[in-house]
Amino acid sequence: MRALASLFCGFMFGWGLLISGMIRPDKVLGFLDVLAIPSGNWDPSLAVVMAAALAVTVPGYALARRRSPLFAAQNQWPEQTAIDRPLVAGAALFGIGWGLVGLCPGPAIENLATRSPSVVVFVVAMAVGMFAYHLWEARGAAAAARGGAAAAADG
């Protein structure tokens, strides 16, 4: 049942991206180009999409925090709330990629259906970046474990 619920949520998310135009890089770039406001070429339509998303998400999270999940033993809320260097760096990379290409991960994956070479290159580069990040994290964890083991041996 959990897989079916995930499939339904993914289906709804994909339709939302499609209907809103978020899968069209030209539309996203037209929204992000705020310097085009004076010339009248700025596309504010995605602001409406984002406002509608917040109007649904905020009450949804408030309701979800008060209830137990239907398809899991417990809610899995993020434990870390600090704004740290990795969060800021990740947000900056996300924003730069979104601003340069007009795609973020969800719309990019949905855009694979178009078989556009630029979208395929973007998704491959995104996957390589994710893999490189996981290698970097594993290397850091291994180094921390070695450092902890050496400190315990010295103790």
PDB file of C-alpha atoms in Angstrom, residues 5-133:
ATOM      1  CA  ALA A   5       0.638   5.837  -2.114  1.00  0.00           C
ATOM      2  CA  SER A   6       4.124   6.844  -3.301  1.00  0.00           C
ATOM      3  CA  LEU A   7       3.129   6.206  -6.904  1.00  0.00           C
ATOM      4  CA  PHE A   8       0.002   8.339  -6.483  1.00  0.00           C
ATOM      5  CA  CYS A   9       1.964  11.209  -4.895  1.00  0.00           C
ATOM      6  CA  GLY A  10       4.583  11.072  -7.655  1.00  0.00           C
ATOM      7  CA  PHE A  11       1.850  11.023 -10.281  1.00  0.00           C
ATOM      8  CA  MET A  12       0.190  14.093  -8.755  1.00  0.00           C
ATOM      9  CA  PHE A  13       3.540  15.897  -8.450  1.00  0.00           C
ATOM     10  CA  GLY A  14       4.347  15.164 -12.096  1.00  0.00           C
ATOM     11  CA  TRP A  15       0.951  16.422 -13.271  1.00  0.00           C
ATOM     12  CA  GLY A  16       1.411  19.558 -11.183  1.00  0.00           C
ATOM     13  CA  LEU A  17       4.782  20.227 -12.816  1.00  0.00           C
ATOM     14  CA  LEU A  18       3.311  19.632 -16.258  1.00  0.00           C
ATOM     15  CA  ILE A  19       0.187  21.770 -15.789  1.00  0.00           C
ATOM     16  CA  SER A  20       2.083  24.637 -14.140  1.00  0.00           C
ATOM     17  CA  GLY A  21       4.710  24.828 -16.875  1.00  0.00           C
ATOM     18  CA  MET A  22       7.563  24.102 -14.480  1.00  0.00           C
ATOM     19  CA  ILE A  23       8.952  21.521 -16.904  1.00  0.00           C
ATOM     20  CA  ARG A  24       9.483  24.212 -19.545  1.00  0.00           C
ATOM     21  CA  PRO A  25      12.941  25.728 -19.049  1.00  0.00           C
ATOM     22  CA  ASP A  26      12.008  28.821 -21.078  1.00  0.00           C
ATOM     23  CA  LYS A  27       9.076  29.516 -18.727  1.00  0.00           C
ATOM     24  CA  VAL A  28      11.235  29.028 -15.618  1.00  0.00           C
ATOM     25  CA  LEU A  29      14.009  31.235 -16.990  1.00  0.00           C
ATOM     26  CA  GLY A  30      11.384  33.864 -17.917  1.00  0.00           C
ATOM     27  CA  PHE A  31      10.262  33.859 -14.283  1.00  0.00           C
ATOM     28  CA  LEU A  32      13.791  33.960 -12.854  1.00  0.00           C
ATOM     29  CA  ASP A  33      14.808  36.879 -15.105  1.00  0.00           C
ATOM     30  CA  VAL A  34      13.643  39.641 -12.774  1.00  0.00           C
ATOM     31  CA  LEU A  35      15.811  42.133 -14.670  1.00  0.00           C
ATOM     32  CA  ALA A  36      13.212  41.885 -17.456  1.00  0.00           C
ATOM     33  CA  ILE A  37      10.552  43.516 -15.241  1.00  0.00           C
ATOM     34  CA  PRO A  38      11.172  47.068 -16.557  1.00  0.00           C
ATOM     35  CA  SER A  39      10.877  45.915 -20.180  1.00  0.00           C
ATOM     36  CA  GLY A  40       7.697  43.942 -19.466  1.00  0.00           C
ATOM     37  CA  ASN A  41       9.228  40.625 -20.513  1.00  0.00           C
ATOM     38  CA  TRP A  42       9.177  39.056 -17.028  1.00  0.00           C
ATOM     39  CA  ASP A  43       6.831  36.062 -16.626  1.00  0.00           C
ATOM     40  CA  PRO A  44       5.233  36.235 -13.147  1.00  0.00           C
ATOM     41  CA  SER A  45       2.980  33.189 -13.674  1.00  0.00           C
ATOM     42  CA  LEU A  46       5.203  30.832 -11.669  1.00  0.00           C
ATOM     43  CA  ALA A  47       4.824  33.121  -8.637  1.00  0.00           C
ATOM     44  CA  VAL A  48       1.155  32.133  -8.644  1.00  0.00           C
ATOM     45  CA  VAL A  49       2.176  28.462  -8.816  1.00  0.00           C
ATOM     46  CA  MET A  50       4.530  28.908  -5.850  1.00  0.00           C
ATOM     47  CA  ALA A  51       1.902  30.795  -3.833  1.00  0.00           C
ATOM     48  CA  ALA A  52      -0.638  28.046  -4.507  1.00  0.00           C
ATOM     49  CA  ALA A  53       1.916  25.415  -3.496  1.00  0.00           C
ATOM     50  CA  LEU A  54       2.512  27.228  -0.203  1.00  0.00           C
ATOM     51  CA  ALA A  55      -1.232  27.595   0.362  1.00  0.00           C
ATOM     52  CA  VAL A  56      -1.544  23.798   0.181  1.00  0.00           C
ATOM     53  CA  THR A  57       1.742  22.855   1.868  1.00  0.00           C
ATOM     54  CA  VAL A  58       1.548  24.993   5.015  1.00  0.00           C
ATOM     55  CA  PRO A  59      -1.815  23.655   6.229  1.00  0.00           C
ATOM     56  CA  GLY A  60      -0.825  20.173   5.022  1.00  0.00           C
ATOM     57  CA  TYR A  61       2.279  20.138   7.211  1.00  0.00           C
ATOM     58  CA  ALA A  62       0.350  21.572  10.156  1.00  0.00           C
ATOM     59  CA  LEU A  63      -2.191  18.773   9.815  1.00  0.00           C
ATOM     60  CA  ALA A  64       0.471  16.088   9.294  1.00  0.00           C
ATOM     61  CA  ARG A  65       2.360  17.127  12.431  1.00  0.00           C
ATOM     62  CA  ARG A  66      -0.732  16.379  14.537  1.00  0.00           C
ATOM     63  CA  ARG A  67      -1.452  12.946  13.062  1.00  0.00           C
ATOM     64  CA  SER A  68       0.357   9.673  12.730  1.00  0.00           C
ATOM     65  CA  PRO A  69       1.127   8.508   9.205  1.00  0.00           C
ATOM     66  CA  LEU A  70      -1.119   5.995   7.451  1.00  0.00           C
ATOM     67  CA  PHE A  71       1.606   3.886   5.849  1.00  0.00           C
ATOM     68  CA  ALA A  72       4.520   4.149   8.312  1.00  0.00           C
ATOM     69  CA  ALA A  73       5.126   3.464  11.971  1.00  0.00           C
ATOM     70  CA  GLN A  74       5.980   7.096  12.738  1.00  0.00           C
ATOM     71  CA  ASN A  75       6.597  10.464  11.098  1.00  0.00           C
ATOM     72  CA  GLN A  76      10.126  11.048   9.879  1.00  0.00           C
ATOM     73  CA  TRP A  77      10.741  14.754  10.322  1.00  0.00           C
ATOM     74  CA  PRO A  78      14.208  16.253   9.775  1.00  0.00           C
ATOM     75  CA  GLU A  79      16.213  16.389  12.977  1.00  0.00           C
ATOM     76  CA  GLN A  80      18.712  19.031  11.929  1.00  0.00           C
ATOM     77  CA  THR A  81      17.346  22.568  11.861  1.00  0.00           C
ATOM     78  CA  ALA A  82      20.606  24.543  11.791  1.00  0.00           C
ATOM     79  CA  ILE A  83      21.554  26.552   8.725  1.00  0.00           C
ATOM     80  CA  ASP A  84      25.097  25.312   8.126  1.00  0.00           C
ATOM     81  CA  ARG A  85      27.702  25.498   5.366  1.00  0.00           C
ATOM     82  CA  PRO A  86      26.574  22.347   3.502  1.00  0.00           C
ATOM     83  CA  LEU A  87      22.974  23.587   3.425  1.00  0.00           C
ATOM     84  CA  VAL A  88      23.976  27.012   2.079  1.00  0.00           C
ATOM     85  CA  ALA A  89      26.376  25.470  -0.466  1.00  0.00           C
ATOM     86  CA  GLY A  90      23.732  23.023  -1.656  1.00  0.00           C
ATOM     87  CA  ALA A  91      21.124  25.776  -1.952  1.00  0.00           C
ATOM     88  CA  ALA A  92      23.584  27.914  -3.914  1.00  0.00           C
ATOM     89  CA  LEU A  93      24.415  25.060  -6.296  1.00  0.00           C
ATOM     90  CA  PHE A  94      20.718  24.301  -6.763  1.00  0.00           C
ATOM     91  CA  GLY A  95      19.935  27.950  -7.468  1.00  0.00           C
ATOM     92  CA  ILE A  96      22.832  28.383  -9.883  1.00  0.00           C
ATOM     93  CA  GLY A  97      21.838  25.253 -11.792  1.00  0.00           C
ATOM     94  CA  TRP A  98      18.193  26.273 -11.870  1.00  0.00           C
ATOM     95  CA  GLY A  99      19.087  29.783 -13.041  1.00  0.00           C
ATOM     96  CA  LEU A 100      21.479  28.624 -15.762  1.00  0.00           C
ATOM     97  CA  VAL A 101      19.388  25.815 -17.212  1.00  0.00           C
ATOM     98  CA  GLY A 102      15.809  26.427 -16.054  1.00  0.00           C
ATOM     99  CA  LEU A 103      15.490  22.901 -14.660  1.00  0.00           C
ATOM    100  CA  CYS A 104      15.624  21.400 -11.199  1.00  0.00           C
ATOM    101  CA  PRO A 105      15.666  17.646 -10.470  1.00  0.00           C
ATOM    102  CA  GLY A 106      11.925  16.890 -10.607  1.00  0.00           C
ATOM    103  CA  PRO A 107      11.170  18.687 -13.863  1.00  0.00           C
ATOM    104  CA  ALA A 108      14.420  17.402 -15.381  1.00  0.00           C
ATOM    105  CA  ILE A 109      13.431  13.795 -14.745  1.00  0.00           C
ATOM    106  CA  GLU A 110       9.960  14.453 -16.136  1.00  0.00           C
ATOM    107  CA  ASN A 111      11.562  16.139 -19.162  1.00  0.00           C
ATOM    108  CA  LEU A 112      13.469  12.942 -19.970  1.00  0.00           C
ATOM    109  CA  ALA A 113      10.289  11.882 -21.784  1.00  0.00           C
ATOM    110  CA  THR A 114      11.069  14.531 -24.416  1.00  0.00           C
ATOM    111  CA  ARG A 115      14.426  12.842 -25.136  1.00  0.00           C
ATOM    112  CA  SER A 116      15.988  16.280 -25.521  1.00  0.00           C
ATOM    113  CA  PRO A 117      19.801  15.888 -25.641  1.00  0.00           C
ATOM    114  CA  SER A 118      20.315  18.907 -23.363  1.00  0.00           C
ATOM    115  CA  VAL A 119      17.954  17.435 -20.764  1.00  0.00           C
ATOM    116  CA  VAL A 120      19.708  14.045 -20.947  1.00  0.00           C
ATOM    117  CA  VAL A 121      23.078  15.778 -20.433  1.00  0.00           C
ATOM    118  CA  PHE A 122      21.639  17.727 -17.488  1.00  0.00           C
ATOM    119  CA  VAL A 123      20.243  14.596 -15.808  1.00  0.00           C
ATOM    120  CA  VAL A 124      23.491  12.658 -16.354  1.00  0.00           C
ATOM    121  CA  ALA A 125      25.499  15.575 -14.912  1.00  0.00           C
ATOM    122  CA  MET A 126      23.083  15.750 -11.967  1.00  0.00           C
ATOM    123  CA  ALA A 127      23.508  11.997 -11.313  1.00  0.00           C
ATOM    124  CA  VAL A 128      27.312  12.291 -11.522  1.00  0.00           C
ATOM    125  CA  GLY A 129      27.178  15.192  -9.071  1.00  0.00           C
ATOM    126  CA  MET A 130      25.046  13.168  -6.640  1.00  0.00           C
ATOM    127  CA  PHE A 131      27.406  10.207  -6.915  1.00  0.00           C
ATOM    128  CA  ALA A 132      30.450  12.447  -6.365  1.00  0.00           C
ATOM    129  CA  TYR A 133      28.798  13.944  -3.285  1.00  0.00           C
TER     130      TYR A 133
END
